[in-house]
Coordinates of C-alpha atoms and ligand atoms in Angstrom, one line a residue:
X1 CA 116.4 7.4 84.0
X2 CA 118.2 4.7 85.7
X3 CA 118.2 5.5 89.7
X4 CA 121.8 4.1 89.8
X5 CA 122.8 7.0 87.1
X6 CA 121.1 9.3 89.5
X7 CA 123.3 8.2 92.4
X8 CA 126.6 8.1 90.2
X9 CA 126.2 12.1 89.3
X10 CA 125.7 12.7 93.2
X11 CA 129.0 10.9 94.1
X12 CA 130.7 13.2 91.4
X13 CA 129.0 16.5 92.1
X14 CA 127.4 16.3 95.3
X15 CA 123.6 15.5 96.1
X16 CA 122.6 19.5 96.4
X17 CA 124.4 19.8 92.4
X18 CA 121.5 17.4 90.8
X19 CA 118.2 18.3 90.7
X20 CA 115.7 16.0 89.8
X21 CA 111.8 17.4 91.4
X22 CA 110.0 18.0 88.8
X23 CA 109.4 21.6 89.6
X24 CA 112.7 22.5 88.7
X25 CA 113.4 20.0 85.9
X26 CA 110.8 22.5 84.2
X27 CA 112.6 25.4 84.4
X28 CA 115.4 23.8 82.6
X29 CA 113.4 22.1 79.5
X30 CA 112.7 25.2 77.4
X31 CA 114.8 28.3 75.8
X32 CA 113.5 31.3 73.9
X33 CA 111.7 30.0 71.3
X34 CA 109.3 28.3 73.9
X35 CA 109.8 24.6 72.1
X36 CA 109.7 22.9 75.6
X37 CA 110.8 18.6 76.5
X38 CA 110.9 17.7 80.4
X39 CA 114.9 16.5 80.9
X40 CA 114.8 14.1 83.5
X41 CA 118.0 15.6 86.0
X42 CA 119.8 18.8 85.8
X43 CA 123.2 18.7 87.2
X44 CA 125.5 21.7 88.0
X45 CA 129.4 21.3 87.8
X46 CA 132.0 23.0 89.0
X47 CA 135.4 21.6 87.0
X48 CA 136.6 20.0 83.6
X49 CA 137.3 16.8 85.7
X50 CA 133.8 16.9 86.7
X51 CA 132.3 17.7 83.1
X52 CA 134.3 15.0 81.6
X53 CA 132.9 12.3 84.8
X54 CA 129.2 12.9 83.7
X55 CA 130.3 13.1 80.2
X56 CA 131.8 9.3 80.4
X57 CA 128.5 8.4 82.8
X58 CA 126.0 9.7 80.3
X59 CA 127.9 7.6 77.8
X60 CA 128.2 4.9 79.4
X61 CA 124.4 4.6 80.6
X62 CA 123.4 6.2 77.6
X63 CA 121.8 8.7 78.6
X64 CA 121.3 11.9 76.5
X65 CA 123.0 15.4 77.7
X66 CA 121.9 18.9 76.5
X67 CA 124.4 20.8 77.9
X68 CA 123.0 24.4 78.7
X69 CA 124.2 27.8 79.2
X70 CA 121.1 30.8 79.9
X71 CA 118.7 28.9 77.5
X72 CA 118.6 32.6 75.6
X73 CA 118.5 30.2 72.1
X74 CA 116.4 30.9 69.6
X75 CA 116.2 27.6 67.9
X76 CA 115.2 25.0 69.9
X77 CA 119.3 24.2 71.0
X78 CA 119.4 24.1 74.6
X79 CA 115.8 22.0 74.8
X80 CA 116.3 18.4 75.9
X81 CA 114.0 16.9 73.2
X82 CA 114.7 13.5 73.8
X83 CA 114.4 13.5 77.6
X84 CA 118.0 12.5 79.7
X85 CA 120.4 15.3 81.4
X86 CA 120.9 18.7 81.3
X87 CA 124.2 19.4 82.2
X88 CA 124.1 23.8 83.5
X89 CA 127.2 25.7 83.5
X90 CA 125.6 27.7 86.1
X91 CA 128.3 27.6 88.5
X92 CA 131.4 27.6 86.1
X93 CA 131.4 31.1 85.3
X94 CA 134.9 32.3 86.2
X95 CA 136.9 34.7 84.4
X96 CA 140.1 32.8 85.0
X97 CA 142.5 35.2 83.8
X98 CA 142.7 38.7 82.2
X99 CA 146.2 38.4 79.7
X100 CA 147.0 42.5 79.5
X101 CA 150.3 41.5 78.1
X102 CA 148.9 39.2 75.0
X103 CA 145.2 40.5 75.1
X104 CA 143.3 37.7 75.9
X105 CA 141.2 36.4 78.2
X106 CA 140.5 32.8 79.6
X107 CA 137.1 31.9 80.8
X108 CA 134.9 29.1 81.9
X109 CA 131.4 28.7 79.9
X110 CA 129.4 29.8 82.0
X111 CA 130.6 33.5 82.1
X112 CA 127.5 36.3 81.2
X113 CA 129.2 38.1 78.2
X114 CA 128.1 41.7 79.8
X115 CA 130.2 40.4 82.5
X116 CA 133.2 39.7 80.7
X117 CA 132.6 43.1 78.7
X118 CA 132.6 45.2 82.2
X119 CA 135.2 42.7 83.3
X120 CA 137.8 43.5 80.5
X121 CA 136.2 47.4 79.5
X122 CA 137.9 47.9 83.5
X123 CA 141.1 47.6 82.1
X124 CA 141.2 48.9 78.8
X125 CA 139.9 46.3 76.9
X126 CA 137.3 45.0 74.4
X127 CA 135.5 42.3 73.6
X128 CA 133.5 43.4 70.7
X129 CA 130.7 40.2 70.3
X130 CA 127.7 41.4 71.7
X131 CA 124.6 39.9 71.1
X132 CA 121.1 41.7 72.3
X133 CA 121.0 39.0 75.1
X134 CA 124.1 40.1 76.4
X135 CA 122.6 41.3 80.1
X136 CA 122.1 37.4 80.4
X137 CA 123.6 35.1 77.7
X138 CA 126.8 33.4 78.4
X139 CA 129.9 32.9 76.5
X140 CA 129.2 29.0 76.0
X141 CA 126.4 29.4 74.7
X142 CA 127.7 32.4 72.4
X143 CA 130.5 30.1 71.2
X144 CA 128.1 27.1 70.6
X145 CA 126.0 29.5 68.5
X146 CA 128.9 31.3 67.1
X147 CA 126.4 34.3 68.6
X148 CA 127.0 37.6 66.4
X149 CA 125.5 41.0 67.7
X150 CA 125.6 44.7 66.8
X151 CA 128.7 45.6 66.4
X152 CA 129.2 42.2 63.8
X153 CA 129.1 44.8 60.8
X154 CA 132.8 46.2 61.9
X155 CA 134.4 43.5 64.3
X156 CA 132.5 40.2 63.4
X157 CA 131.0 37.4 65.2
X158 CA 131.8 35.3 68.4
X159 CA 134.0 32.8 66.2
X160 CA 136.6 35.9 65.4
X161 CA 137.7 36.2 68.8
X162 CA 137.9 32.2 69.6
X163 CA 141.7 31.8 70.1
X164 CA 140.9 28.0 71.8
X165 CA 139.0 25.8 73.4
X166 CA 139.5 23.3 76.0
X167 CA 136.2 20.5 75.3
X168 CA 134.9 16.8 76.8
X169 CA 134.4 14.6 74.0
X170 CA 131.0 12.4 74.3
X171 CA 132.9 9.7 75.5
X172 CA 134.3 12.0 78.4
X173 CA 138.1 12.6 76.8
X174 CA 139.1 16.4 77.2
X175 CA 140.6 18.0 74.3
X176 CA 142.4 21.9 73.8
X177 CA 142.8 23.3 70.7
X178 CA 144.6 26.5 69.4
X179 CA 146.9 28.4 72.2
X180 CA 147.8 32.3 72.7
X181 CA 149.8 32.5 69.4
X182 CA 148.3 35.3 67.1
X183 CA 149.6 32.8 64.6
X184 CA 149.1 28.5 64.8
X185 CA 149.0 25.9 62.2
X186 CA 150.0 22.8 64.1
X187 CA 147.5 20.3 62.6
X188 CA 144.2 20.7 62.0
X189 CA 142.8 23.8 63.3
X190 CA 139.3 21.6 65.5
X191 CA 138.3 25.4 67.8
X192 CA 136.0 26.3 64.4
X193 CA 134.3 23.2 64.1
X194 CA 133.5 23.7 67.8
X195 CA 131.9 26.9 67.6
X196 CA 128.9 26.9 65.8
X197 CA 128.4 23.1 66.5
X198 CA 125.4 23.9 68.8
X199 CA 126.3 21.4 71.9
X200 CA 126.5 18.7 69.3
X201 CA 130.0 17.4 68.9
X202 CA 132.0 18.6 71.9
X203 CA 131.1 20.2 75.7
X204 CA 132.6 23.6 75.6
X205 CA 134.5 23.5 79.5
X206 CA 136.7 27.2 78.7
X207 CA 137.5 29.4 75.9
X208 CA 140.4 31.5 75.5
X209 CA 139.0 34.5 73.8
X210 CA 141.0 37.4 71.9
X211 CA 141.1 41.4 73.2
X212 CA 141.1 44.3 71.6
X213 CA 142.5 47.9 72.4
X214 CA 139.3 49.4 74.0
X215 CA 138.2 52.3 71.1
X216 CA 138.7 55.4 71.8
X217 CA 135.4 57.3 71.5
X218 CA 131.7 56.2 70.1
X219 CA 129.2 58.1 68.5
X220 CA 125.8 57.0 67.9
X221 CA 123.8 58.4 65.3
X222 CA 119.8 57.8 64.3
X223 CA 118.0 58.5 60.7
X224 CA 114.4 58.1 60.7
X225 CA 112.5 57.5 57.3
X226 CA 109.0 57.4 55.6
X227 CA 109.5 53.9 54.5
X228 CA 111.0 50.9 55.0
X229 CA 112.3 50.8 51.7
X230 CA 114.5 54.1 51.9
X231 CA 116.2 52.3 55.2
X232 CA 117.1 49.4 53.0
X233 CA 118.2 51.6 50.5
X234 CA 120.0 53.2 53.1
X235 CA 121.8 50.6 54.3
X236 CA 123.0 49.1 51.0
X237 CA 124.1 52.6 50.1
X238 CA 126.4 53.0 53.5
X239 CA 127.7 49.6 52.5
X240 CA 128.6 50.2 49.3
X241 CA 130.1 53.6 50.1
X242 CA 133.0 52.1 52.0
X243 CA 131.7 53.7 55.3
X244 CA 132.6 50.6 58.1
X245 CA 130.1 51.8 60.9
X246 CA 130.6 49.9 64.2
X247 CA 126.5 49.5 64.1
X248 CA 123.7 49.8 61.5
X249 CA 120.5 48.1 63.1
X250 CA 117.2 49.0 61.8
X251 CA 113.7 48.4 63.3
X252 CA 110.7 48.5 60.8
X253 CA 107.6 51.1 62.1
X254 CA 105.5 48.1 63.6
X255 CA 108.8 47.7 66.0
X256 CA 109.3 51.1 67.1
X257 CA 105.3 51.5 67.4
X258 CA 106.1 48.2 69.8
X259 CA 109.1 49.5 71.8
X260 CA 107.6 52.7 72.4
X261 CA 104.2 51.4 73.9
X262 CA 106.9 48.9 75.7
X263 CA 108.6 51.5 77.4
X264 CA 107.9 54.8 76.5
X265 CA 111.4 56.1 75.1
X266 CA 110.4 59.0 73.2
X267 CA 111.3 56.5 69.6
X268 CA 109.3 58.5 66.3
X269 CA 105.4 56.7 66.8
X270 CA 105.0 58.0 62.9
X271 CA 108.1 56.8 61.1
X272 CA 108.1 54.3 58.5
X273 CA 111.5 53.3 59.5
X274 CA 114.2 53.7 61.7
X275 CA 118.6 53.2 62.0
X276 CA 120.7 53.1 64.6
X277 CA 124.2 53.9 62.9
X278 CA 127.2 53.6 65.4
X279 CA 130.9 54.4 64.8
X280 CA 133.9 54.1 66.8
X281 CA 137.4 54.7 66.8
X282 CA 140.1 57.0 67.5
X283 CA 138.6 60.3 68.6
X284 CA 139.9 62.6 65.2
X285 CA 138.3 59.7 63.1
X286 CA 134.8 59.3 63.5
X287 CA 133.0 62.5 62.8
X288 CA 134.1 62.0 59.4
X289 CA 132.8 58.4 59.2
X290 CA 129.5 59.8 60.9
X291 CA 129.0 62.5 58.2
X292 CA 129.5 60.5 55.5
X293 CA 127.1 57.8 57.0
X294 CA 124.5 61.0 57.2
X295 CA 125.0 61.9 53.7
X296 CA 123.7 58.4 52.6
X297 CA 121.0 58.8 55.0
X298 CA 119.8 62.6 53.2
X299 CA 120.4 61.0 50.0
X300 CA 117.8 58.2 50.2
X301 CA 115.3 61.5 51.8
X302 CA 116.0 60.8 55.4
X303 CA 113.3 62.5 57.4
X304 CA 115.2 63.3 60.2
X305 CA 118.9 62.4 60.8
X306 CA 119.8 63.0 64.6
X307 CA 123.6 62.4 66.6
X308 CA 122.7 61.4 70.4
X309 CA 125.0 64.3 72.1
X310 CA 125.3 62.8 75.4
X311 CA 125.8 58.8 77.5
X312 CA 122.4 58.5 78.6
X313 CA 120.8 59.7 75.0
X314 CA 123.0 56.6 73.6
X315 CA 121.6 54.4 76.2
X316 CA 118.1 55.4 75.9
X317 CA 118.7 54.4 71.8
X318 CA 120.8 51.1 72.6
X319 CA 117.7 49.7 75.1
X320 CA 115.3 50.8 72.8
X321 CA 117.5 48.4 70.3
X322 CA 117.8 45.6 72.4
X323 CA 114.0 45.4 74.1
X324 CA 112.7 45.0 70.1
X325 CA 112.4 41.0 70.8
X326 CA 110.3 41.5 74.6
X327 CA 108.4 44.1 73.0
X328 CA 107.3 42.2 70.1
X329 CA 106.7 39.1 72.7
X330 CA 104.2 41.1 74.6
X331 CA 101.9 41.8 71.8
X332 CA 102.0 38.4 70.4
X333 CA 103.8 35.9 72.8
X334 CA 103.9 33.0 70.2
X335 CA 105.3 34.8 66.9
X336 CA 107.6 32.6 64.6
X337 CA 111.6 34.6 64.8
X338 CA 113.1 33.9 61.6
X339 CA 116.8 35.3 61.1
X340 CA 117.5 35.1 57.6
X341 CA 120.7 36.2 56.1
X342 CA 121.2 37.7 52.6
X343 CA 124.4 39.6 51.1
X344 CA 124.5 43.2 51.9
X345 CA 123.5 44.9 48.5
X346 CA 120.2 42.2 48.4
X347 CA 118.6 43.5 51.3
X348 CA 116.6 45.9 49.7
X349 CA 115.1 43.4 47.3
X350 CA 114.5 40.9 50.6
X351 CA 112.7 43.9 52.3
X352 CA 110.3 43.8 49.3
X353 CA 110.2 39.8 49.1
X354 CA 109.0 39.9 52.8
X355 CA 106.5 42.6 52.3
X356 CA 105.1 40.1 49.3
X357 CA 105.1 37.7 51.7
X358 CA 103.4 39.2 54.6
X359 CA 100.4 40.5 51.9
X360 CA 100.3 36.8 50.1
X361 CA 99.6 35.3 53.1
X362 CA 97.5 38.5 55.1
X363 CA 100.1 37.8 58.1
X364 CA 101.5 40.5 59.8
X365 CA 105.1 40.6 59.1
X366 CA 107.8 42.5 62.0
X367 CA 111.3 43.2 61.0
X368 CA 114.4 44.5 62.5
X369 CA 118.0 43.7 63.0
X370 CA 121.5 43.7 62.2
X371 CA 121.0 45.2 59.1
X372 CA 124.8 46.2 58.0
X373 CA 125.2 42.2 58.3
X374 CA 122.2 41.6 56.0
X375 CA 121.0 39.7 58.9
X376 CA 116.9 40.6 59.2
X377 CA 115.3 39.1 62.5
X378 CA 111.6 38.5 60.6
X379 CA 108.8 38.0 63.2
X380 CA 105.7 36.5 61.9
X381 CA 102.9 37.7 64.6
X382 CA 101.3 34.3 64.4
X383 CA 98.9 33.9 67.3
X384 CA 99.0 30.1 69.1
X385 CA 96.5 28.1 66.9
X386 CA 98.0 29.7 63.9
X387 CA 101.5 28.6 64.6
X388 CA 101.2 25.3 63.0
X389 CA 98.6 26.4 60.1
X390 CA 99.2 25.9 56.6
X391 CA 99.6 29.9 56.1
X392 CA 102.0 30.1 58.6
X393 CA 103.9 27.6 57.6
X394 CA 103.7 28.4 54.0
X395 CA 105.2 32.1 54.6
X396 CA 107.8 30.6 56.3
X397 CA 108.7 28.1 53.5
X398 CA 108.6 31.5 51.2
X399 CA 110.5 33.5 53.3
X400 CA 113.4 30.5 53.2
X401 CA 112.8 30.5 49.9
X402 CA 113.3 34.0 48.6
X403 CA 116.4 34.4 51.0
X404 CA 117.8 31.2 49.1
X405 CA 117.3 32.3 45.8
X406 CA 118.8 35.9 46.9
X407 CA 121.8 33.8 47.8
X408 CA 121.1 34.3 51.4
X409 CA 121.3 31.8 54.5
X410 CA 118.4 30.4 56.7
X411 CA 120.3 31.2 60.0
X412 CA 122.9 34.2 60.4
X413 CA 123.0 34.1 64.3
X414 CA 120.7 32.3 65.8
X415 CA 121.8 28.4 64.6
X416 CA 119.4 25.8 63.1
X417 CA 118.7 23.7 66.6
X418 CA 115.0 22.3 66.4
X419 CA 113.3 24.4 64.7
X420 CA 114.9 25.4 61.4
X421 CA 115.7 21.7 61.3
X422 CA 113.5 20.5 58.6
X423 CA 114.5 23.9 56.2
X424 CA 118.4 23.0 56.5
X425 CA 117.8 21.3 52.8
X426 CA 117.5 24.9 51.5
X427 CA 120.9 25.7 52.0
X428 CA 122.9 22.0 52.0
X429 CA 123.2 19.9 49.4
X430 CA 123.1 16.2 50.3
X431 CA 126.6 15.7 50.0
X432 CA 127.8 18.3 52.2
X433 CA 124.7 17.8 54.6
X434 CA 125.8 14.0 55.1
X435 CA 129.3 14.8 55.6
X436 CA 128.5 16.6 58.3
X437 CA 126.4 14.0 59.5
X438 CA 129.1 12.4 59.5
X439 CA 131.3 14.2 61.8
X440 CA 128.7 13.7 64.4
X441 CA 128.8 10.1 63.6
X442 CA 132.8 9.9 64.1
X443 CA 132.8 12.2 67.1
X444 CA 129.7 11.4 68.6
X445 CA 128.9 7.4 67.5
X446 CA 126.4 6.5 70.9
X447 CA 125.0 10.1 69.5
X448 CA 124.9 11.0 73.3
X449 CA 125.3 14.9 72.5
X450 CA 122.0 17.3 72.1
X451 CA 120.7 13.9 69.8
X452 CA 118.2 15.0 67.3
X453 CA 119.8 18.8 66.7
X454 CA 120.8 20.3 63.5
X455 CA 119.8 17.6 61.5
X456 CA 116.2 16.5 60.0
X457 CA 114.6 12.8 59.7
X458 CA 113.9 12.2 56.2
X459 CA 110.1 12.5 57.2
X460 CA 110.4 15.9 58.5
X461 CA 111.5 18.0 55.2
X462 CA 108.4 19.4 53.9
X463 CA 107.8 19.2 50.4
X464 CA 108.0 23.4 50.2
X465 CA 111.4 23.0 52.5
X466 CA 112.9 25.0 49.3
X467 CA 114.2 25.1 46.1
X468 CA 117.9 23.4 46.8
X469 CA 120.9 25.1 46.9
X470 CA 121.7 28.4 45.5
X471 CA 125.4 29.4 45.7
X472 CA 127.8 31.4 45.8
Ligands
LIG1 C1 116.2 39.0 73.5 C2 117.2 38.1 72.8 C3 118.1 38.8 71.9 C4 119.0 38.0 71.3 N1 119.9 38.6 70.5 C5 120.9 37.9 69.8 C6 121.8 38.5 69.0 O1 121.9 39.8 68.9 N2 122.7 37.7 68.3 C7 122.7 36.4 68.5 O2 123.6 35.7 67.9 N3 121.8 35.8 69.2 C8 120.9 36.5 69.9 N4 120.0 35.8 70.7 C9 120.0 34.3 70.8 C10 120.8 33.8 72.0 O3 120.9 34.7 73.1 C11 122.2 33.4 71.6 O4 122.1 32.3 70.7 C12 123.2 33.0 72.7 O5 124.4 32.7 72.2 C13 122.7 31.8 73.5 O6 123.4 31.7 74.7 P1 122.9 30.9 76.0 O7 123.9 31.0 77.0 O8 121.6 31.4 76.4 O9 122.9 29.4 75.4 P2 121.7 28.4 75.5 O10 120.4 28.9 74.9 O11 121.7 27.8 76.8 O12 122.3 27.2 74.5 C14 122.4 27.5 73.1 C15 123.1 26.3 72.5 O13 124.5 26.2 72.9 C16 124.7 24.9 73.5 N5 125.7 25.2 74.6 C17 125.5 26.0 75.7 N6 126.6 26.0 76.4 C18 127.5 25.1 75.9 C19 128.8 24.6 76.2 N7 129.4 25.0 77.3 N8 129.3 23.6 75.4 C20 128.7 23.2 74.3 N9 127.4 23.6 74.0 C21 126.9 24.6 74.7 C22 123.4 24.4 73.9 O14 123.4 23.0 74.0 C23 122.5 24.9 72.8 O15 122.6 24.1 71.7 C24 119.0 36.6 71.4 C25 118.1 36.0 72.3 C26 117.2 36.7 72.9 C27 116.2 36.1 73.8

């Protein structure tokens, strides 16, 4: 990196907001999926005006820019493969204003969303996204991944509460989109090709989110089984009943065995399977909703359906929930996270594929997840030399593969990024894949923005990348 580009983002931020030692650049060159590239500066701003400076800088030096929220991804997004800047949003994490009156809330990117929960729960309010990384993800980064979360089944992902956006363009222009109206059609609507866009078309600089009345009551309710099968059952059967729980995650019996030697919560050590069924509403409402979801649970031979009675029994459940992913990590710190997407009613049959799977290739196979979104987190328990083996790599092509030809999705939540990259193929057909190429192009032409993201170099699609697309 030019030494002059160095000096250029200390005049605009200060010398103490750009770090360049190499001892720090390293805590800034890898996210949760452990792909790792060295960036060669980090710079920390505090403004818009300030974003859209090293914006212009870093396009007109060329320079690469990654910009970077807690680097909670899990797919490679927030890694500065190609070298250049990461640009933190460390220290613009304001809640700038709480709107009671039109229920909405204005932030800067860098927010923590368990912040902005608390923040808005103080006065009433809800903000329903909530991924598992909430204790330390931030709202940028949600809105870059259009982040879903456990309560996605009733109130849906990040993208449904993104009213608008105020963005720096790569060549350092700012731009606003959509405004408080519950209604707006005034041109193209740009806020949903932000989200999702993973850092690659626009820099995200504060989001004006929509607020919900904050439910009334909760009720958490758990049904353990013999088998995985019966869960999958299970949730296809709640589903299809009409029942709309708040939550239905489930966690296969190598994850509670894993989040019970974790932390010792008490979870069943001899159940096939497991739920976690949430409802919420207005306090009349939801023990009806919880009894019906219970029914469905006896029906497909529940062993054991339990409602938590008290706050701290629901916690104890929810961390159990949420520690699935660090649990997992301890026993095998380099397993392959897949999060495969398949309509609601195929997820028993995908339960069944990835049990195939898992005995084709004598890999073990861990699954959990946001299983009222047919969204299944599949953990292959890969150890490091096996992660780029031929059996590794040929589950995952499988896995892709029968989720494709279930009409499911590589990616519900977690975003393509680096590393479902080269499997994108599966679920784009070349026309739509190179119009949105294209958009990148138009938007982006020094291709200065998270460069080499989302989209694969013809050399990188493997032969097995899948069979093409399957839809609707
Ligand atoms: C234990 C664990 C549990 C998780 N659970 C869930 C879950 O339930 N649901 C879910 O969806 N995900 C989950 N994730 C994945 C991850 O937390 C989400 O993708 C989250 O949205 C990433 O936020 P972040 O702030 O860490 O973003 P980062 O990882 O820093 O960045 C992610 C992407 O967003 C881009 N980006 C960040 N900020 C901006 C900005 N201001 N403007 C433009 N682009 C930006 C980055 O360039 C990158 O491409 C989990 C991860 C972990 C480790």
């Amino acid at each position: 990196m030019n030494p002059e580009f160095k000096k250029l983002l200390r005049q605009v931020v200060g010398t103490e907001n750009v770090l360049d030692a190499p001892e720090d650049l390293v805590c800034y060159g890898f996210d949760a999926t452990r792909i790792s590239a060295m960036p060669q500066a980090v710079v920390f701003p505090f403004s818009t005006s300030q974003v859209a400076e090293i914006v212009k800088l870093a396009c007109r030096h060329q320079v690469p820019l990654v910009a970077r929220g807690a680097g909670s991804g899990l797919s490679g997004g927030a890694v500065p493969e190609k070298g250049g800047l990461v640009l933190s949003f460390a220290r613009m994490n304001r809640i700038l204003e709480i709107d009671t009156k039109n229920l909405t809330v204005l932030v800067e990117p860098g927010v923590v969303t368990a912040d902005l929960h608390a923040a808005v729960e103080a006065k009433g309010l809800f903000y329903p996204p909530d991924p598992a990384s909430m204790e330390f993800c931030t709202i940028g980064g949600n809105i870059a991944e259009n982040a879903g979360g456990m309560r996605a089944v009733k109130y849906g992902v990040t993208g449904d509460y993104v009213l608008g956006l105020e963005a720096v363009l790569p060549d350092g222009r700012i731009i606003r989109s959509g405004s408080r109206c519950v209604k707006d059609v005034v041109g193209y609507d740009l806020t949903p090709l932000l989200v999702g866009c993973e850092g690659t078309l626009a820099v995200i600089t504060r989001a004006l989110l929509r607020l919900l009345p904050l439910p009334e009551a909760k009720k958490t309710m758990t049904a353990t089984f013999a088998d995985l099968n019966q869960a999958a059952d299970t949730v296809a059967g709640i589903i299809a009943s009409r029942i709309l729980p708040t939550t239905l995650e489930f966690l296969d019996k190598h994850s509670i065995r894993a989040v019970e030697k974790y932390l010792g919560l008490g979870l069943p050590m001899d159940a096939g399977a497991f739920l976690l069924i949430e409802v919420d509403g207005q306090m009349g409402g939801i023990d009806a909703t919880m009894e019906k979801a219970a029914a469905v649970c006896r029906k497909n031979k529940a062993l054991e359906v339990a409602v938590a009675s008290e706050a701290g029994e629901q916690e104890r459940l929810w961390k159990a929930r949420r520690s699935v992913s660090a649990a997992l990590r301890q026993i095998s710190p380099f397993k392959i996270n897949e999060d495969i997407v398949v309509p609601r009613a195929r997820i028993p049959a995908m339960v069944r594929r990835i049990e195939e799977i898992a005995g084709r290739h004598q890999l073990q196979i861990v699954c959990f997840g946001h299983a009222g979104d047919g969204n299944i987190h599949v953990n292959i328990m890969a150890d490091r030399q096996e992660l780029e083996s031929a059996r590794v790599e040929c589950a995952v092509a499988d896995l892709f593969q029968a989720t494709v030809e279930l009409g499911g999705r590589i990616s519900g939540e977690h975003g393509i990024g680096i590393s479902k990259r080269p499997y994108i193929v599966a679920n784009l057909d070349a026309t739509t894949l190179e119009l949105m190429r294209s958009l990148k192009r138009l938007l982006d032409p020094c291709n200065i923005l998270n460069p080499g993201k989302i989209f694969p170099g013809q050399d990188e699609i493997p032969d097995n990348a899948g069979p093409g697309v399957v839809w609707p």
